[in-house]
Coordinates of N, CA and C and ligand atoms in Angstrom, one line a residue:
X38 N -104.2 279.1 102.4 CA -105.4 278.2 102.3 C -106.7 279.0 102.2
X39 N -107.6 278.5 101.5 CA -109.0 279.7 101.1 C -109.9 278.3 101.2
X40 N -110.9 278.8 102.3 CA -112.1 278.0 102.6 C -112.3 278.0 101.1
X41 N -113.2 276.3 101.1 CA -114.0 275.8 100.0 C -115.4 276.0 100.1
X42 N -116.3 276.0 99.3 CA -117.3 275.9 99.7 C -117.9 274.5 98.3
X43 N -118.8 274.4 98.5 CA -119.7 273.1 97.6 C -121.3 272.6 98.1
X44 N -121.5 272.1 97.3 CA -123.1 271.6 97.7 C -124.2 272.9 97.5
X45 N -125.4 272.2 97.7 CA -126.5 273.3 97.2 C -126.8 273.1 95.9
X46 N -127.0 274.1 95.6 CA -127.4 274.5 94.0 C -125.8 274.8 93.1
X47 N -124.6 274.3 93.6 CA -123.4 274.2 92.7 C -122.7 272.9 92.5
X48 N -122.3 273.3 91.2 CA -122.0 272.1 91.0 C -120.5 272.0 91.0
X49 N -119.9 273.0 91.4 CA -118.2 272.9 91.4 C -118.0 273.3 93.0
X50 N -116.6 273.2 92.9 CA -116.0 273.6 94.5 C -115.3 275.1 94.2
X51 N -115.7 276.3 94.7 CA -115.6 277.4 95.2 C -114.6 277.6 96.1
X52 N -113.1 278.5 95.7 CA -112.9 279.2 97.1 C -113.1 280.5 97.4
X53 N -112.8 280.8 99.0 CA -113.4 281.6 98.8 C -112.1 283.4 98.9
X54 N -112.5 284.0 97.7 CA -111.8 285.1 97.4 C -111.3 286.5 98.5
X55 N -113.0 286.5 98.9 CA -112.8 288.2 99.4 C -114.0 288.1 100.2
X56 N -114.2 288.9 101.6 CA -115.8 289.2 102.0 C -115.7 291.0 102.1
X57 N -116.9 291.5 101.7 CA -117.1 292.8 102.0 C -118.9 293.0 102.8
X58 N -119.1 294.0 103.0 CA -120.1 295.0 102.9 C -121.0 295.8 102.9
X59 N -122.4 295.5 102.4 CA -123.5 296.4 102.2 C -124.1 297.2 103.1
X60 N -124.3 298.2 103.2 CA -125.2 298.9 104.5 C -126.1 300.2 103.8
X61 N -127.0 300.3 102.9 CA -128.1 299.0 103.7 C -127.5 297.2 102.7
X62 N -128.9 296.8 102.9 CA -128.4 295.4 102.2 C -129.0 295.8 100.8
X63 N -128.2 295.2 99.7 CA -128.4 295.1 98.3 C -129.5 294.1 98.0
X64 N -130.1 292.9 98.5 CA -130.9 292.5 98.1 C -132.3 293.3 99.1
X65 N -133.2 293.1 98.5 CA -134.8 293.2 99.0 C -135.6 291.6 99.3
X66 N -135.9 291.5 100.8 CA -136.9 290.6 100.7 C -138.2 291.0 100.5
X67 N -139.2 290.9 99.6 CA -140.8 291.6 99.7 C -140.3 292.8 99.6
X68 N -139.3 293.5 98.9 CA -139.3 294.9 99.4 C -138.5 295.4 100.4
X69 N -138.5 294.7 101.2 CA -137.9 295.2 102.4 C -136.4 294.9 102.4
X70 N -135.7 296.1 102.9 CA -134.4 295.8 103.0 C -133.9 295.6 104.3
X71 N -132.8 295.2 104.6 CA -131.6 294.4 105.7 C -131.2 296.3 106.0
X72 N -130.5 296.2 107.2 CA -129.7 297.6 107.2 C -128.7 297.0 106.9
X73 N -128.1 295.8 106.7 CA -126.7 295.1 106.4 C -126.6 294.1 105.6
X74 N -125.8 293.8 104.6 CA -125.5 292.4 104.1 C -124.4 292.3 103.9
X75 N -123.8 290.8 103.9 CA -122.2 290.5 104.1 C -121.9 289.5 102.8
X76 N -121.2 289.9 102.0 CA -120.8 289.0 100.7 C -119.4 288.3 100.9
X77 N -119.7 287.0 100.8 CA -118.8 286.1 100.8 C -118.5 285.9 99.4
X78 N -117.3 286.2 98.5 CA -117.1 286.1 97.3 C -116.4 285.1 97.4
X79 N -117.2 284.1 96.6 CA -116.2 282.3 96.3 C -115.4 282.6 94.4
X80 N -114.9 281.7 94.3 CA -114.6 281.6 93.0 C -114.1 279.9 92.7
X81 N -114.3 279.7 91.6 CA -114.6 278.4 91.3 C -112.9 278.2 91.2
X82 N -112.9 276.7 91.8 CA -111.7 276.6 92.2 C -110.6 275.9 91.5
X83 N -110.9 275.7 89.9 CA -110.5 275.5 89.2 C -110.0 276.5 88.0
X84 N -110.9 277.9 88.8 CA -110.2 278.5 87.9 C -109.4 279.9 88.3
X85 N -109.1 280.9 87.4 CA -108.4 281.9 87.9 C -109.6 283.0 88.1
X86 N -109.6 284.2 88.9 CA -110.5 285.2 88.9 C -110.9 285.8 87.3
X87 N -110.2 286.1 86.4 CA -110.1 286.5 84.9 C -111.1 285.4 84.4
X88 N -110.6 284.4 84.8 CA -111.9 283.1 83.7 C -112.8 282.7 84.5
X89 N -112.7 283.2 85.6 CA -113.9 283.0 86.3 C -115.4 284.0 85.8
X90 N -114.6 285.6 85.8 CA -116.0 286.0 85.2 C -116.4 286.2 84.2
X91 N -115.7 285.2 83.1 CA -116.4 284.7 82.2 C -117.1 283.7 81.7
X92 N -117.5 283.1 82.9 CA -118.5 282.2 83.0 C -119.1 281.6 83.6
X93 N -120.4 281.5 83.3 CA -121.8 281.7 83.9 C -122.1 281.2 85.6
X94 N -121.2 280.2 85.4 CA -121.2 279.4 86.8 C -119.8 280.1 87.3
X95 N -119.0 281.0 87.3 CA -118.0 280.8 87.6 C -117.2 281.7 89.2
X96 N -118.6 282.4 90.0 CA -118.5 282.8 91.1 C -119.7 282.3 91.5
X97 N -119.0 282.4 92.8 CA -120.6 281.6 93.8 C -120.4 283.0 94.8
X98 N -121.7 283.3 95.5 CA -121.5 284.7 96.4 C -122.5 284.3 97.4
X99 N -121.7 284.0 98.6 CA -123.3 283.4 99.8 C -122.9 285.1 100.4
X100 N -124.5 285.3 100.5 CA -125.0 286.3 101.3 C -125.5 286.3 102.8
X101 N -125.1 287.0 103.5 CA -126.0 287.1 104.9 C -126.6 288.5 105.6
X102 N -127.6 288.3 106.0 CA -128.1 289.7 105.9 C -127.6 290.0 107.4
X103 N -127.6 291.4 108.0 CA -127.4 291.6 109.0 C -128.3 292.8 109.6
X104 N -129.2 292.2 110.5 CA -129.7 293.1 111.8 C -129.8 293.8 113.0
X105 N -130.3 295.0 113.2 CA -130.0 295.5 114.4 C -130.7 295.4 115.6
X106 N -130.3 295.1 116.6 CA -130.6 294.7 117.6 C -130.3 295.4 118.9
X107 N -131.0 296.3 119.5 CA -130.5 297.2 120.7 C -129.3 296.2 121.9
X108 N -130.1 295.0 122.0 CA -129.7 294.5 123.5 C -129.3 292.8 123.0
X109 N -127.7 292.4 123.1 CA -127.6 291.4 122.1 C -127.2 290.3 123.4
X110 N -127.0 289.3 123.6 CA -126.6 288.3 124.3 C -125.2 288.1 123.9
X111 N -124.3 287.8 124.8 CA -123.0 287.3 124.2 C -122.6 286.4 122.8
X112 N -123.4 285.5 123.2 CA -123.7 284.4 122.1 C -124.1 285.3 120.9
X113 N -124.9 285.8 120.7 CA -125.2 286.6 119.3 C -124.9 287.9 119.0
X114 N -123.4 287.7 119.4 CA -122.5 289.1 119.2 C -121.8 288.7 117.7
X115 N -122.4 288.0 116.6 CA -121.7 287.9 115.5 C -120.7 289.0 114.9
X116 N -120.8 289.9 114.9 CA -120.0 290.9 114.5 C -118.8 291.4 115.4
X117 N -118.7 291.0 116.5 CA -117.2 291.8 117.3 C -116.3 291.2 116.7
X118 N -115.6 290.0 115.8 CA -114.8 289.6 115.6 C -114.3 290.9 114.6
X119 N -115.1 291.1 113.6 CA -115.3 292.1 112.7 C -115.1 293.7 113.1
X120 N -115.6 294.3 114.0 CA -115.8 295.3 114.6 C -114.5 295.7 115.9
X121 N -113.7 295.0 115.9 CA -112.5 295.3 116.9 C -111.8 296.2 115.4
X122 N -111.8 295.7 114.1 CA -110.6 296.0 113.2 C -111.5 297.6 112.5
X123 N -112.8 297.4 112.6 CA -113.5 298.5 111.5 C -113.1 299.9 112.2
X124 N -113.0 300.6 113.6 CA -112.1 301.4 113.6 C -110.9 301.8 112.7
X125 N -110.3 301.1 112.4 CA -108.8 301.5 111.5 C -108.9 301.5 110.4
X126 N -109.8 301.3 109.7 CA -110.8 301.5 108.6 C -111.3 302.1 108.0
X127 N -111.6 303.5 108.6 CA -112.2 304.7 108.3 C -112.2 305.0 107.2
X128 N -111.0 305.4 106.6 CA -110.9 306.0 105.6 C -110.7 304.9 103.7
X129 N -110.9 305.8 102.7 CA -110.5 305.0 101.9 C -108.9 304.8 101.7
X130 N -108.6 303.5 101.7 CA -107.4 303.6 101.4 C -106.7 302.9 102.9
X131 N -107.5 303.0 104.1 CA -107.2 301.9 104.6 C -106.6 300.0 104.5
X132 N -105.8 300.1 104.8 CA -105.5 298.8 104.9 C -104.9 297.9 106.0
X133 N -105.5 296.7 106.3 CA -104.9 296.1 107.3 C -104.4 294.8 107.0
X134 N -103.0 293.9 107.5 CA -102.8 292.5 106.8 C -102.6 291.8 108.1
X135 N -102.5 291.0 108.3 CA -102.1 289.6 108.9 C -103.4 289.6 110.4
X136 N -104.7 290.3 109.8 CA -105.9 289.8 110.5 C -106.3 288.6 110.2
X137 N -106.8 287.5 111.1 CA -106.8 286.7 111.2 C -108.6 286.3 111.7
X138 N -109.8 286.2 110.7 CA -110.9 286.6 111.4 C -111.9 284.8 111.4
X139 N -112.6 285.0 112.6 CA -112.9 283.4 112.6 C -114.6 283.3 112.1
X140 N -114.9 283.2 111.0 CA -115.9 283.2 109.7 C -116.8 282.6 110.4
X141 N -117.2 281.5 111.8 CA -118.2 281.1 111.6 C -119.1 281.4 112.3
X142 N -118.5 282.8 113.0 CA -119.0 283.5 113.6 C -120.6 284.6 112.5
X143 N -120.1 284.8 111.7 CA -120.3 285.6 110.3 C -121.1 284.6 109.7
X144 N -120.6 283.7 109.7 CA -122.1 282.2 109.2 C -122.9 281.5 110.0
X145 N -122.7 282.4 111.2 CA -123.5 281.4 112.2 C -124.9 281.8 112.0
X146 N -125.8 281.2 110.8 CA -126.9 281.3 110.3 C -127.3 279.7 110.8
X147 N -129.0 280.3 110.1 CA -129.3 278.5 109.7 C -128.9 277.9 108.2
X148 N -128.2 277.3 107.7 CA -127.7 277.1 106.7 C -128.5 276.0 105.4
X149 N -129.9 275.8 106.1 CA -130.6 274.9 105.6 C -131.7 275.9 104.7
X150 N -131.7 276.8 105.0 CA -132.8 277.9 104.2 C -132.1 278.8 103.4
X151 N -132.1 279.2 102.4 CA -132.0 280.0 101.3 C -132.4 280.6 100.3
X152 N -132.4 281.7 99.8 CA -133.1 282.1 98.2 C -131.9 281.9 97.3
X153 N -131.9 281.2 96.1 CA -131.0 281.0 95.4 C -131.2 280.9 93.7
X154 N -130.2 282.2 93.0 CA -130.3 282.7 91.5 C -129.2 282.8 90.8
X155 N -129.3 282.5 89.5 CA -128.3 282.6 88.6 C -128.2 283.8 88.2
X156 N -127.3 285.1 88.9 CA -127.3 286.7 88.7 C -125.7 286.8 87.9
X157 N -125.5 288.3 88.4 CA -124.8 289.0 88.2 C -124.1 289.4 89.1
X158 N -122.6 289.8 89.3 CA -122.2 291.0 90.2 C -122.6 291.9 90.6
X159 N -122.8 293.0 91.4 CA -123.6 294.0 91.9 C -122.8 295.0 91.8
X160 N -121.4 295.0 91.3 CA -120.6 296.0 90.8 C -120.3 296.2 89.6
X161 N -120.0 297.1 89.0 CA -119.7 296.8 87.7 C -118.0 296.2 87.4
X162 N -118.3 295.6 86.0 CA -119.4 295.7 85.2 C -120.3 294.4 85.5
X163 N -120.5 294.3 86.3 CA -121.5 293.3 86.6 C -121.9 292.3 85.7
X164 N -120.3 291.3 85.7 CA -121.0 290.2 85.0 C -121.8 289.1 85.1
X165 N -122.6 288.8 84.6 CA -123.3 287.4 84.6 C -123.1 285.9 85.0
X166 N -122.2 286.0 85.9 CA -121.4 284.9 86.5 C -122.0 284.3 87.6
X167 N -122.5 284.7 88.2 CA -122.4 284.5 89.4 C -123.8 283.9 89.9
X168 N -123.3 282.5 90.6 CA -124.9 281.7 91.5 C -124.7 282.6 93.0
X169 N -125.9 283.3 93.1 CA -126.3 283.8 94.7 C -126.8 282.9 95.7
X170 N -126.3 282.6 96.8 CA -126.7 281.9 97.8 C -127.1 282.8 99.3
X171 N -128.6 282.9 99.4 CA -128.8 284.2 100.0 C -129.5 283.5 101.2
X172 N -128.7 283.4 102.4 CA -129.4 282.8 103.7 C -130.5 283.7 103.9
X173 N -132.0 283.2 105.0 CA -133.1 283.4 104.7 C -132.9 284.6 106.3
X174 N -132.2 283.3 107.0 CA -132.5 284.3 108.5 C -130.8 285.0 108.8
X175 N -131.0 285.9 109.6 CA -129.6 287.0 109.4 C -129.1 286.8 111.2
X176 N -127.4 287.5 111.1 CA -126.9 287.8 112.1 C -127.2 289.0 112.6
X177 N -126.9 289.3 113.7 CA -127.3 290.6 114.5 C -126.3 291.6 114.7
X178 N -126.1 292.8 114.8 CA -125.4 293.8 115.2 C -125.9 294.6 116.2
X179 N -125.3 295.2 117.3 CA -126.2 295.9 118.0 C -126.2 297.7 117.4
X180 N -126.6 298.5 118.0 CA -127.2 300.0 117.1 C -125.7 300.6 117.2
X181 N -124.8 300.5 118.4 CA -123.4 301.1 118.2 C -122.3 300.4 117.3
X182 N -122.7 299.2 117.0 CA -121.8 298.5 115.8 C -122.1 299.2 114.7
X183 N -123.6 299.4 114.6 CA -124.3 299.5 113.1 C -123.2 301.5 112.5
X184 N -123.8 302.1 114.1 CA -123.5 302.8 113.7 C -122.1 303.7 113.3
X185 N -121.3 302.8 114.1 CA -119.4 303.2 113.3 C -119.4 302.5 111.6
X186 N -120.2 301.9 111.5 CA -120.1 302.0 109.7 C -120.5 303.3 109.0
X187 N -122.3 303.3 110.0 CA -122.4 305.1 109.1 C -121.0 306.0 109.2
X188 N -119.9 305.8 109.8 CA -119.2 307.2 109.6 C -118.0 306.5 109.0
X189 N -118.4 305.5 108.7 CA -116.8 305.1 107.7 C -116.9 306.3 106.2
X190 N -115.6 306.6 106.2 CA -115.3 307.8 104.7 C -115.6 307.6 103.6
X191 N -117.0 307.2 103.3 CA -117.1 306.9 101.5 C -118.0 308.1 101.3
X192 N -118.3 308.5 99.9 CA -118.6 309.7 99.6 C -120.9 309.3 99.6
X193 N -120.9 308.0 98.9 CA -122.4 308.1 98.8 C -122.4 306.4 99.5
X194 N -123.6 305.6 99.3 CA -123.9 304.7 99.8 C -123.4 303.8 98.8
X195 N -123.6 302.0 98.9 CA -122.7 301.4 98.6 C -123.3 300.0 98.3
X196 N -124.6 300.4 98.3 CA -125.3 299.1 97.6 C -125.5 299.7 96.1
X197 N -126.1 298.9 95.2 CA -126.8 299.2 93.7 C -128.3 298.9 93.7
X198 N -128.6 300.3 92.9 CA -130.2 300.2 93.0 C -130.7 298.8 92.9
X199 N -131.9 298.6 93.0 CA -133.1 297.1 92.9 C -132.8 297.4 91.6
X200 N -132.8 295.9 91.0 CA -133.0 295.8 89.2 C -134.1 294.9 89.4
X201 N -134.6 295.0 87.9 CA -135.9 293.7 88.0 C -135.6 292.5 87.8
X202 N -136.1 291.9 88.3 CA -135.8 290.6 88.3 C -136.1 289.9 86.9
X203 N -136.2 290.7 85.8 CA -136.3 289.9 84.3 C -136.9 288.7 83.9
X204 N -136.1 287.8 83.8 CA -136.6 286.1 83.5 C -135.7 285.5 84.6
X205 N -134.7 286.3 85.5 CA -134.3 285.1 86.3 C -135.4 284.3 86.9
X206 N -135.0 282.8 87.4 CA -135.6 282.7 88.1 C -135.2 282.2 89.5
X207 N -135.6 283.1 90.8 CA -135.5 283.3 92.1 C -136.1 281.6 92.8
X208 N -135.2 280.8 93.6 CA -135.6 280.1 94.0 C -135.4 280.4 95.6
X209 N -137.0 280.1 96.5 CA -136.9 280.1 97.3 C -137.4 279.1 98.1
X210 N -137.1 279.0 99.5 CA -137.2 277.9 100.9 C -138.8 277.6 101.0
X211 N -138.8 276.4 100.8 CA -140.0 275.7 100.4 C -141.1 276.9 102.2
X212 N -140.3 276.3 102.7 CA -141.2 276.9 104.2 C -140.7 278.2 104.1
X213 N -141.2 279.1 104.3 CA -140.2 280.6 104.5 C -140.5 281.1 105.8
X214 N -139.5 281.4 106.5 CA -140.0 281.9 107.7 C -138.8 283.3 108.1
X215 N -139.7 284.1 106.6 CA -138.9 285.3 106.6 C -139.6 286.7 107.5
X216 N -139.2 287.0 108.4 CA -139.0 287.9 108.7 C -138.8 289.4 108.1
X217 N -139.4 289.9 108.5 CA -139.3 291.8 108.0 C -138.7 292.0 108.8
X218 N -137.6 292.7 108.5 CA -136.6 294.1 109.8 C -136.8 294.8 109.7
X219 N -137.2 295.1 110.7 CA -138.1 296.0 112.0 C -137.7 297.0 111.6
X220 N -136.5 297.5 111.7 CA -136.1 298.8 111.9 C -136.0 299.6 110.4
X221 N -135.7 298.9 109.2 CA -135.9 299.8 108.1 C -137.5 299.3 107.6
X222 N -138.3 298.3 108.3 CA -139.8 298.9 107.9 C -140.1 300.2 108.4
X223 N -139.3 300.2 109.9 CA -140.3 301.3 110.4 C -139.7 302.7 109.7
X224 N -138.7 302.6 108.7 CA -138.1 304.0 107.7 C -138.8 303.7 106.6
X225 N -139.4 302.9 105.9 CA -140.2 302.5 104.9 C -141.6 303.7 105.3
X226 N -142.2 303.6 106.5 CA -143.1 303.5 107.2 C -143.4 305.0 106.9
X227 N -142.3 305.9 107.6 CA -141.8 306.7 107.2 C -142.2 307.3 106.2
X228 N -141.9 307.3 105.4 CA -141.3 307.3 103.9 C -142.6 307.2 103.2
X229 N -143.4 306.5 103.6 CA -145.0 306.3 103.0 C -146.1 307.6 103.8
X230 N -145.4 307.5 105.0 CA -146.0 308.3 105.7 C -146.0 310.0 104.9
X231 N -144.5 309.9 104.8 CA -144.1 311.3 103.9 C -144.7 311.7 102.4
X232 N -144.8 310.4 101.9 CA -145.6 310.7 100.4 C -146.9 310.5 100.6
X233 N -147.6 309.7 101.4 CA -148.9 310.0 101.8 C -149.5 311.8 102.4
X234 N -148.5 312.1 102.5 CA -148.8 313.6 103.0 C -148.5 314.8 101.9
X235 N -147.7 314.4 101.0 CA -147.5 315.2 100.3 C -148.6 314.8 98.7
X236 N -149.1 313.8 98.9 CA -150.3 313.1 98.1 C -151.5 314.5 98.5
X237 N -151.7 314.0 99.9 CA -153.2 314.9 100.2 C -152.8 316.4 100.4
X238 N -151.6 316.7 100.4 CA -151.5 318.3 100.0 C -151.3 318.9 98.5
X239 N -151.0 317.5 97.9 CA -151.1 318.0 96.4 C -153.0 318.6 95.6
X240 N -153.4 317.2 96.4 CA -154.8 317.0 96.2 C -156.0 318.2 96.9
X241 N -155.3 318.9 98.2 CA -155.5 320.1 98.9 C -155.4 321.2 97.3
X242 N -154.3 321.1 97.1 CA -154.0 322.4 96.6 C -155.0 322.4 95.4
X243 N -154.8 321.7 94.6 CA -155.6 321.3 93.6 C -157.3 321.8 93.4
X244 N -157.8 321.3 94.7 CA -159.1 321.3 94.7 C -159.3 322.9 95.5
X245 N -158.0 323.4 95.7 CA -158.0 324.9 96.6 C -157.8 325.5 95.2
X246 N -157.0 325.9 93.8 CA -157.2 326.2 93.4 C -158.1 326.2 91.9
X247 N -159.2 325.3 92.2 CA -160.5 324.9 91.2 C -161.5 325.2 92.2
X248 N -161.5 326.0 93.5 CA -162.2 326.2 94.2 C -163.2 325.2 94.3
X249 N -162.7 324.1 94.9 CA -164.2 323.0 95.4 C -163.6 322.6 96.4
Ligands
LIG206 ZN1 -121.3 292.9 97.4

């Protein structure tokens, strides 16, 4: 049996296929990225995966971002269901079967807010299939969850660069009550800090060798 999904901005019934992923997150809010996002890969449930990505409607992908949080409450331990199995996991080529994982743990979002676009896959070859359903507010991880993924065995990182957003068009939650995560602003922050420095030493050098 494969959860259904429906309603929203679709107009067929979705099951759902596969969940993986991102660390950091593949979308950007304002710029700012998730250190996590979780892809729920639906497929239209009339058809087979092959004629699914050939057509335009023919995956649905709900997203949820995931944040870090030093000090979590029982209750917003979203991830341990997840995190008992990612030890065994390590490597590529891992595999595990007859896990049994309880999803609404993993959706326990608010399910009333969303950004939602007629994209693409984020793998190649990235077809043009696919309606995004991108909850607004995220689940939590605490910094030792986060961090047994950094040492999982893949060679580089595992999102795809930002593309432009072209002529889609991006619908978003009339109210937004989005949130920046804290923790990769403050590597943003960073990061500006670093090219802001290497700005005024270029500008140093410059005016050091035109002597002014
Ligand atoms: Zn993905």
């Amino acid at each position: 049996m494969h959860p259904l999904v429906s309603g929203g901005p679709l107009k067929h019934r979705y099951r759902l296929e596969q969940l993986h992923f991102h660390w950091l997150s593949e979308h950007a809010v304002n710029g700012i990225k998730y250190p996590m996002e979780i892809h729920f890969v639906h497929v239209r449930a009339d058809l087979t995966v092959n004629q699914a990505l050939h057509r335009k409607d023919g995956l649905a992908i709900i997203s949820v971002f995931g944040n870090v949080q030093s000090e979590l409450e029982d209750s917003d331990l979203h991830m341990s269901e997840v995190m008992t199995h990612v030890p065994k996991l390590m490597r590529a080529g891992n595999r595990l079967s007859g896990v049994l994982l309880d999803m609404t743990k993993l959706l326990n979002v608010d399910k009333s807010s969303y950004y939602t676009y007629a994209g693409s896959l984020t793998s190649p070859d990235c077809n043009e299939a696919v309606t995004w359903i991108i909850f607004t507010s995220p689940i939590f991880l605490t910094d030792a969850q986060y961090r047994m993924f950094a040492n999982i065995g893949i060679v580089r990182h595992n999102f795809r660069s930002l593309q432009r957003v072209n002529q889609q068009v991006v619908y978003m939650p009339v109210e937004t009550k989005v949130k920046v995560p804290q923790i990769v602003q403050f590597f943003v922050d960073v990061g500006k800090a670093v090219t802001d420095f290497f700005k005024n030493f270029g500008t140093f050098m410059a005016n050091g060798i035109h002597g002014r």
